[in-house]
CSV table of C-alpha atoms in Angstrom, one decimal:
chain,number,residue,atom,x,y,z
A,1,MET,CA,128.5,53.9,274.4
A,2,ALA,CA,126.5,55.3,271.5
A,3,ARG,CA,127.5,54.0,268.1
A,4,ILE,CA,126.5,54.6,264.6
A,5,TYR,CA,127.0,52.0,261.9
A,6,PRO,CA,126.7,53.4,258.3
A,7,LEU,CA,125.9,50.1,256.7
A,8,PHE,CA,125.1,51.4,253.2
A,9,SER,CA,125.4,54.9,251.9
A,10,SER,CA,125.2,55.9,248.2
A,11,SER,CA,122.7,56.9,245.6
A,12,LYS,CA,122.0,53.1,245.1
A,13,GLY,CA,121.3,52.0,248.6
A,14,ASN,CA,121.1,53.4,252.2
A,15,SER,CA,120.8,52.0,255.6
A,16,THR,CA,122.2,53.0,259.0
A,17,PHE,CA,122.1,51.2,262.4
A,18,ILE,CA,122.3,53.2,265.6
A,19,GLY,CA,122.8,51.3,268.8
A,20,THR,CA,124.8,48.3,270.1
A,21,GLU,CA,124.7,44.6,269.6
A,22,LYS,CA,122.1,44.5,272.4
A,23,GLY,CA,119.6,46.8,270.7
A,24,GLY,CA,119.1,49.7,268.4
A,25,ILE,CA,117.2,51.1,265.4
A,26,LEU,CA,117.6,51.0,261.6
A,27,ILE,CA,117.2,54.1,259.5
A,28,ASP,CA,116.1,53.1,256.0
A,29,CYS,CA,116.4,49.8,254.3
A,30,GLY,CA,117.5,50.5,250.7
A,31,VAL,CA,119.2,47.1,250.1
A,32,SER,CA,118.0,43.5,250.0
A,33,PHE,CA,117.3,41.6,253.1
A,34,LYS,CA,120.3,39.3,252.3
A,35,ARG,CA,122.7,42.2,252.0
A,36,LEU,CA,121.4,43.9,255.1
A,37,SER,CA,121.7,40.7,257.1
A,38,SER,CA,125.3,40.2,255.9
A,39,ALA,CA,126.2,43.8,256.8
A,40,LEU,CA,124.8,43.4,260.3
A,41,GLU,CA,126.7,40.1,260.7
A,42,VAL,CA,129.9,41.7,259.6
A,43,ASN,CA,129.4,44.2,262.4
A,44,LYS,CA,128.5,41.5,264.9
A,45,ILE,CA,125.0,42.8,265.3
A,46,PRO,CA,122.3,40.1,265.5
A,47,LEU,CA,119.2,40.8,263.5
A,48,SER,CA,117.3,40.6,266.7
A,49,ALA,CA,119.0,43.7,267.9
A,50,VAL,CA,117.1,45.8,265.3
A,51,GLN,CA,114.0,46.9,267.2
A,52,ALA,CA,112.4,49.1,264.5
A,53,VAL,CA,113.0,50.7,261.2
A,54,PHE,CA,112.6,54.4,260.5
A,55,ILE,CA,112.0,55.5,256.9
A,56,THR,CA,113.1,58.9,255.6
A,57,HIS,CA,111.2,58.8,252.3
A,58,GLU,CA,109.9,56.4,249.7
A,59,HIS,CA,112.6,56.5,247.0
A,60,SER,CA,113.8,53.0,246.2
A,61,ASP,CA,117.4,53.5,247.4
A,62,HIS,CA,115.9,53.9,250.9
A,63,VAL,CA,113.1,51.2,250.9
A,64,SER,CA,113.9,48.5,248.3
A,65,GLY,CA,114.5,45.9,251.0
A,66,LEU,CA,111.7,47.0,253.4
A,67,LYS,CA,109.1,44.5,252.3
A,68,MET,CA,111.3,41.5,252.9
A,69,LEU,CA,112.7,42.9,256.1
A,70,THR,CA,109.2,43.4,257.5
A,71,LYS,CA,108.0,40.1,256.2
A,72,LYS,CA,110.9,38.2,257.9
A,73,THR,CA,110.8,40.2,261.2
A,74,GLY,CA,107.4,41.9,261.7
A,75,LEU,CA,109.4,45.0,262.8
A,76,ALA,CA,107.5,48.2,263.4
A,77,VAL,CA,107.9,50.8,260.6
A,78,TYR,CA,108.1,54.5,261.6
A,79,GLY,CA,107.9,57.5,259.3
A,80,GLN,CA,105.8,60.4,258.2
A,81,LYS,CA,102.1,59.8,257.5
A,82,ARG,CA,102.1,60.4,253.7
A,83,THR,CA,105.3,58.4,253.3
A,84,LEU,CA,103.9,55.5,255.1
A,85,GLN,CA,100.6,55.7,253.2
A,86,ARG,CA,102.5,55.7,249.9
A,87,LEU,CA,104.6,52.7,251.0
A,88,CYS,CA,101.5,50.7,252.1
A,89,ASP,CA,99.7,51.5,248.9
A,90,ALA,CA,102.7,50.2,246.9
A,91,ASP,CA,102.8,47.0,249.0
A,92,LYS,CA,106.3,47.9,250.3
A,93,ILE,CA,105.5,46.9,253.9
A,94,SER,CA,104.3,43.5,255.2
A,95,PRO,CA,100.8,43.6,256.6
A,96,GLU,CA,102.2,42.0,259.8
A,97,SER,CA,104.3,45.0,260.6
A,98,PRO,CA,102.9,47.9,262.6
A,99,VAL,CA,103.0,51.2,260.8
A,100,ILE,CA,103.4,54.3,263.0
A,101,ASP,CA,103.4,58.0,262.1
A,102,ILE,CA,106.2,59.7,264.0
A,103,SER,CA,105.4,63.3,262.8
A,104,GLY,CA,105.3,65.6,265.8
A,105,TYR,CA,106.2,62.9,268.3
A,106,THR,CA,109.3,61.6,270.1
A,107,ILE,CA,109.5,57.8,270.1
A,108,SER,CA,111.3,55.7,272.6
A,109,CYS,CA,112.9,52.7,270.9
A,110,GLY,CA,116.1,50.7,270.9
A,111,GLY,CA,117.4,52.5,273.9
A,112,SER,CA,117.0,55.9,272.3
A,113,GLU,CA,114.5,58.7,271.8
A,114,ILE,CA,113.9,59.5,268.2
A,115,SER,CA,112.2,62.5,266.5
A,116,CYS,CA,112.0,63.5,262.8
A,117,PHE,CA,112.4,66.8,261.0
A,118,ASN,CA,111.3,67.8,257.5
A,119,THR,CA,113.9,67.9,254.7
A,120,PRO,CA,113.3,69.6,251.3
A,121,HIS,CA,113.4,66.8,248.6
A,122,ASP,CA,111.4,65.9,245.5
A,123,THR,CA,109.2,63.3,247.1
A,124,ILE,CA,105.8,63.2,248.7
A,125,GLN,CA,107.4,63.8,252.1
A,126,SER,CA,111.0,63.5,253.3
A,127,CYS,CA,112.6,63.7,256.7
A,128,GLY,CA,115.8,63.3,258.7
A,129,TYR,CA,116.1,61.9,262.2
A,130,ARG,CA,117.5,63.2,265.5
A,131,ILE,CA,118.4,60.6,268.0
A,132,HIS,CA,118.9,61.0,271.8
A,133,THR,CA,120.8,57.9,273.0
A,134,GLU,CA,120.6,56.4,276.5
A,135,ASP,CA,124.0,57.7,277.4
A,136,ASP,CA,122.7,61.3,276.8
A,137,LYS,CA,124.3,61.9,273.4
A,138,TYR,CA,122.6,63.4,270.4
A,139,CYS,CA,123.2,62.5,266.7
A,140,ALA,CA,121.3,63.1,263.5
A,141,VAL,CA,121.0,61.4,260.1
A,142,CYS,CA,120.3,64.0,257.4
A,143,THR,CA,120.4,63.1,253.7
A,144,ASP,CA,118.3,63.8,250.6
A,145,LEU,CA,117.8,67.5,250.8
A,146,GLY,CA,118.3,70.3,248.3
A,147,HIS,CA,119.2,73.0,250.8
A,148,ILE,CA,119.5,73.6,254.6
A,149,THR,CA,116.3,75.1,256.0
A,150,PRO,CA,115.9,76.7,259.4
A,151,GLU,CA,114.2,73.5,260.6
A,152,VAL,CA,117.0,71.3,259.5
A,153,ASP,CA,119.6,73.6,261.0
A,154,ASN,CA,117.8,73.6,264.3
A,155,ALA,CA,117.5,69.8,264.3
A,156,LEU,CA,121.2,69.4,263.7
A,157,THR,CA,122.4,72.0,266.1
A,158,GLY,CA,123.5,70.6,269.4
A,159,CYS,CA,124.2,67.1,268.1
A,160,ARG,CA,127.5,65.5,268.9
A,161,LEU,CA,127.6,63.6,265.6
A,162,VAL,CA,125.9,64.4,262.3
A,163,LEU,CA,125.7,62.1,259.2
A,164,LEU,CA,125.2,64.7,256.5
A,165,GLU,CA,124.7,64.4,252.8
A,166,ALA,CA,127.5,65.4,250.5
A,167,ASN,CA,126.0,64.1,247.3
A,168,TYR,CA,127.8,65.7,244.5
A,169,ASP,CA,130.7,67.8,243.3
A,170,GLU,CA,129.2,70.6,241.3
A,171,TYR,CA,132.0,70.6,238.7
A,172,MET,CA,131.6,66.9,238.1
A,173,LEU,CA,127.9,67.1,237.9
A,174,ARG,CA,127.7,70.0,235.5
A,175,ARG,CA,130.3,68.4,233.2
A,176,GLY,CA,129.1,64.9,233.5
A,177,PRO,CA,126.9,62.7,231.3
A,178,TYR,CA,123.6,63.2,233.1
A,179,PRO,CA,120.8,64.7,231.0
A,180,LEU,CA,120.0,68.3,231.6
A,181,TYR,CA,116.7,67.7,233.4
A,182,LEU,CA,118.4,65.3,235.9
A,183,LYS,CA,121.2,67.8,236.6
A,184,GLU,CA,118.6,70.5,237.2
A,185,ARG,CA,116.7,68.2,239.6
A,186,ILE,CA,119.8,67.4,241.6
A,187,LEU,CA,120.9,71.1,241.7
A,188,SER,CA,117.4,72.3,242.7
A,189,ASP,CA,116.3,73.4,246.2
A,190,ASN,CA,114.5,70.0,246.4
A,191,GLY,CA,117.3,68.0,245.1
A,192,HIS,CA,120.5,67.0,246.9
A,193,LEU,CA,123.2,68.7,248.9
A,194,SER,CA,126.6,69.4,247.3
A,195,ASN,CA,130.0,69.0,248.9
A,196,ASP,CA,130.2,72.8,249.2
A,197,ALA,CA,126.8,73.2,250.9
A,198,SER,CA,127.6,70.4,253.2
A,199,ALA,CA,130.9,72.0,254.2
A,200,GLU,CA,129.1,75.3,254.9
A,201,GLN,CA,126.6,73.6,257.2
A,202,ILE,CA,129.4,71.7,259.0
A,203,GLY,CA,131.2,74.9,259.7
A,204,ARG,CA,128.1,76.3,261.3
A,205,LEU,CA,127.7,73.1,263.4
A,206,ILE,CA,131.3,73.2,264.6
A,207,ALA,CA,130.7,76.7,265.8
A,208,ASN,CA,127.9,75.3,267.9
A,209,GLY,CA,129.8,72.4,269.4
A,210,THR,CA,129.3,69.5,267.0
A,211,THR,CA,132.6,67.5,266.7
A,212,HIS,CA,131.9,64.3,264.7
A,213,PHE,CA,130.8,64.3,261.1
A,214,ILE,CA,130.1,61.6,258.5
A,215,LEU,CA,129.6,62.5,254.9
A,216,GLY,CA,126.9,60.4,253.4
A,217,HIS,CA,124.8,59.6,250.3
A,218,LEU,CA,127.6,60.3,247.9
A,219,SER,CA,126.8,60.0,244.2
A,220,GLN,CA,128.8,57.3,242.6
A,221,ASP,CA,128.7,59.2,239.3
A,222,ASN,CA,129.2,62.8,240.4
A,223,ASN,CA,131.4,62.5,243.5
A,224,THR,CA,134.2,60.4,245.1
A,225,PRO,CA,135.1,60.0,248.8
A,226,PRO,CA,138.5,61.8,248.3
A,227,VAL,CA,136.8,64.7,246.5
A,228,ALA,CA,134.1,65.1,249.1
A,229,ASP,CA,136.6,64.8,252.0
A,230,ARG,CA,139.0,67.3,250.4
A,231,THR,CA,136.4,69.8,249.6
A,232,VAL,CA,135.0,69.9,253.1
A,233,GLN,CA,138.3,70.0,254.8
A,234,GLU,CA,139.6,72.8,252.6
A,235,ALA,CA,136.4,74.8,253.4
A,236,LEU,CA,136.9,74.2,257.1
A,237,ASP,CA,140.6,75.1,256.9
A,238,ALA,CA,139.5,78.4,255.4
A,239,MET,CA,137.2,78.9,258.5
A,240,SER,CA,140.3,78.2,260.7
A,241,TYR,CA,138.9,74.9,262.0
A,242,LYS,CA,141.6,72.2,262.5
A,243,ARG,CA,140.9,68.6,261.7
A,244,GLY,CA,141.6,66.3,264.7
A,245,LYS,CA,141.4,69.2,267.1
A,246,ASP,CA,138.1,71.0,266.3
A,247,TYR,CA,136.3,68.1,264.5
A,248,LEU,CA,136.6,64.6,263.2
A,249,LEU,CA,135.5,63.8,259.7
A,250,GLY,CA,134.8,60.6,257.8
A,251,VAL,CA,133.0,59.3,254.7
A,252,ALA,CA,130.3,56.7,255.0
A,253,PRO,CA,131.2,53.6,252.9
A,254,VAL,CA,129.1,52.5,249.9
A,255,GLU,CA,128.9,49.1,251.8
A,256,THR,CA,130.3,48.5,255.3
A,257,ARG,CA,133.3,46.2,255.8
A,258,GLY,CA,132.7,46.5,259.5
A,259,GLY,CA,133.2,49.3,261.9
A,260,ALA,CA,131.3,51.9,263.8
A,261,VAL,CA,131.8,55.5,264.9
A,262,ILE,CA,131.6,55.9,268.6
A,263,PHE,CA,130.4,59.3,269.8
């Protein structure tokens, strides 16, 4: 059965494993090798089950542990060409690890077929991933985007499960302590997705058959799991969608304590 393990999810570190204890893939490595190894162990996933790592973009909360992971394992690193070049230039990937551009391709790895789609974010390149598992299920991981583009919407449509960014509550952000330039960056079309925008997209996806949702990449300064959960549910209530009947909703933990979502 297809499983997704949100190992780490916040503005300070992100990593997701998709697969089983026999094999799978890692999306991003934004925590130390030690913390990642411990998280996998908590979920009874041997490190040897990780068959490759797929990088969304080069910001530190997605790649800070990548150098040590690749040094210890020699795992192949997949991503978009400019992202991979930036990471290699910054010595973020061990020379022993193959570096493979996934742009425009579908890659078979870890029992799944994986493709990427562009996301609008303030970095050299940024993408999400759509995964087709060996038991014929589709899921997607989509964080770090300022708005939903037609390409993003198309990539998410038809998935059974979507891990979607719900980074901030707009009220908390606007009235919080961040300097104005940072607030404007987060609010921009190349920033992050708000709880409200996430709810709007989830409503569209439910209408097209998606049933499982995980809210991810929550800001620890401008959001909380209860606020994100409540905001999305209230928006879906207004669309006449019933939780537990039309959809299942959860919030990815800052750090896993064990547990997967089976879809």
